[in-house]
Short mmCIF file of C-alpha atoms in Angstrom, two decimals:
data_model
loop_
_atom_site.label_atom_id
_atom_site.label_comp_id
_atom_site.label_asym_id
_atom_site.label_seq_id
_atom_site.Cartn_x
_atom_site.Cartn_y
_atom_site.Cartn_z
CA PRO Q 12 -0.19 -0.21 0.17
CA LEU Q 13 2.78 2.48 0.81
CA GLN Q 14 4.42 2.17 -2.81
CA GLY Q 15 0.97 2.61 -4.07
CA THR Q 16 0.46 5.74 -2.08
CA GLN Q 17 3.63 7.09 -3.36
CA SER Q 18 2.86 6.42 -6.88
CA ASP Q 19 -0.40 8.30 -6.64
CA ILE Q 20 1.23 11.21 -4.78
CA ILE Q 21 3.78 11.71 -7.52
CA LYS Q 22 1.23 11.61 -10.45
CA ILE Q 23 -0.84 14.12 -8.68
CA ALA Q 24 2.19 16.25 -8.13
CA MET Q 25 3.35 15.95 -11.69
CA ALA Q 26 -0.15 17.20 -13.04
CA ARG Q 27 0.03 20.15 -10.81
CA ILE Q 28 3.58 20.99 -11.78
CA ALA Q 29 3.06 20.60 -15.14
CA LYS Q 30 0.06 23.07 -15.28
CA VAL Q 31 2.14 25.45 -13.10
CA LEU Q 32 5.28 25.40 -15.66
CA LYS Q 33 3.03 25.84 -18.40
CA GLU Q 34 1.16 28.83 -16.94
CA LYS Q 35 4.13 30.72 -15.39
CA PHE Q 36 7.04 29.63 -17.29
CA ALA Q 37 5.77 28.66 -20.74
CA THR Q 38 8.73 26.83 -22.56
CA ASP Q 39 11.39 27.86 -20.25
CA ALA Q 40 10.74 24.91 -17.87
CA ALA Q 41 9.43 21.11 -18.31
CA ILE Q 42 9.30 17.86 -16.70
CA VAL Q 43 11.75 15.59 -18.67
CA LEU Q 44 11.44 12.24 -16.54
CA GLN Q 45 9.82 10.50 -13.80
CA ILE Q 46 11.61 7.81 -12.07
CA HIS Q 47 9.89 6.17 -8.94
CA ASP Q 48 9.96 9.23 -6.48
CA GLU Q 49 12.17 11.38 -8.54
CA LEU Q 50 11.22 14.14 -10.92
CA ILE Q 51 13.93 15.41 -13.61
CA PHE Q 52 13.50 18.77 -15.12
CA GLU Q 53 14.96 21.02 -17.83
CA VAL Q 54 14.79 24.49 -16.65
CA LYS Q 55 16.29 27.82 -18.01
CA GLU Q 56 18.94 28.87 -15.76
CA SER Q 57 17.59 32.49 -15.31
CA ILE Q 58 14.31 31.03 -13.54
CA LEU Q 59 15.81 28.30 -11.76
CA THR Q 60 15.20 29.49 -8.16
CA ASP Q 61 11.50 30.51 -9.01
CA VAL Q 62 10.87 27.16 -10.46
CA ALA Q 63 12.35 25.11 -7.73
CA LYS Q 64 10.30 27.02 -5.25
CA GLU Q 65 7.04 26.12 -7.34
CA ILE Q 66 8.10 22.69 -7.66
CA ARG Q 67 8.85 22.34 -3.98
CA HIS Q 68 5.60 23.99 -3.01
CA ALA Q 69 3.43 21.64 -5.22
CA MET Q 70 5.15 18.42 -4.14
CA GLU Q 71 4.96 19.29 -0.27
CA ASN Q 72 1.43 20.24 -0.55
CA VAL Q 73 0.22 17.65 -2.78
CA ILE Q 74 -1.95 16.45 0.05
CA PRO Q 75 -3.99 18.66 2.35
CA ALA Q 76 -2.13 19.14 5.70
CA SER Q 77 -5.34 18.07 7.46
CA GLU Q 78 -4.92 14.75 5.63
CA MET Q 79 -1.33 14.16 6.80
CA LYS Q 80 -1.60 13.34 10.25
CA GLY Q 81 1.31 15.69 11.05
CA ILE Q 82 3.39 13.68 8.71
CA PRO Q 83 5.44 16.15 6.28
CA ILE Q 84 6.05 15.30 2.69
CA LEU Q 85 9.81 16.23 2.49
CA VAL Q 86 11.52 17.35 -0.90
CA SER Q 87 14.92 17.96 -1.92
CA GLY Q 88 16.53 19.09 -4.89
CA GLU Q 89 19.65 19.53 -6.97
CA ALA Q 90 20.71 21.31 -10.04
CA GLY Q 91 23.41 21.52 -12.49
CA PRO Q 92 24.50 21.49 -15.91
CA ASN Q 93 25.30 17.89 -15.75
CA TRP Q 94 25.28 15.16 -13.30
CA GLY Q 95 28.65 15.45 -12.13
CA GLU Q 96 28.17 19.24 -11.18
CA MET Q 97 24.98 19.00 -9.32
CA THR Q 98 24.50 21.25 -6.26
CA GLU Q 99 21.80 20.96 -3.44
CA LEU Q 100 18.86 23.55 -4.00
#
């Protein structure tokens, strides 16, 4: 059941993030890939901070706090020009 729940959460988050990216950032940010509980994006460097904030907010608030029973959804992120040069966001 836990894996199924995670799968549902990531799908809901992806739909919300895709909508926000389209509305606020047009073609400058996009979801590229989803692997298990990880999302990979391509983002124009000049808007990276703003996009990261929107993504974090959408993922951490995918389920209303009243339904989470005090259990937070924690999100971490990294960015970089390639896999070898990633830095924590």
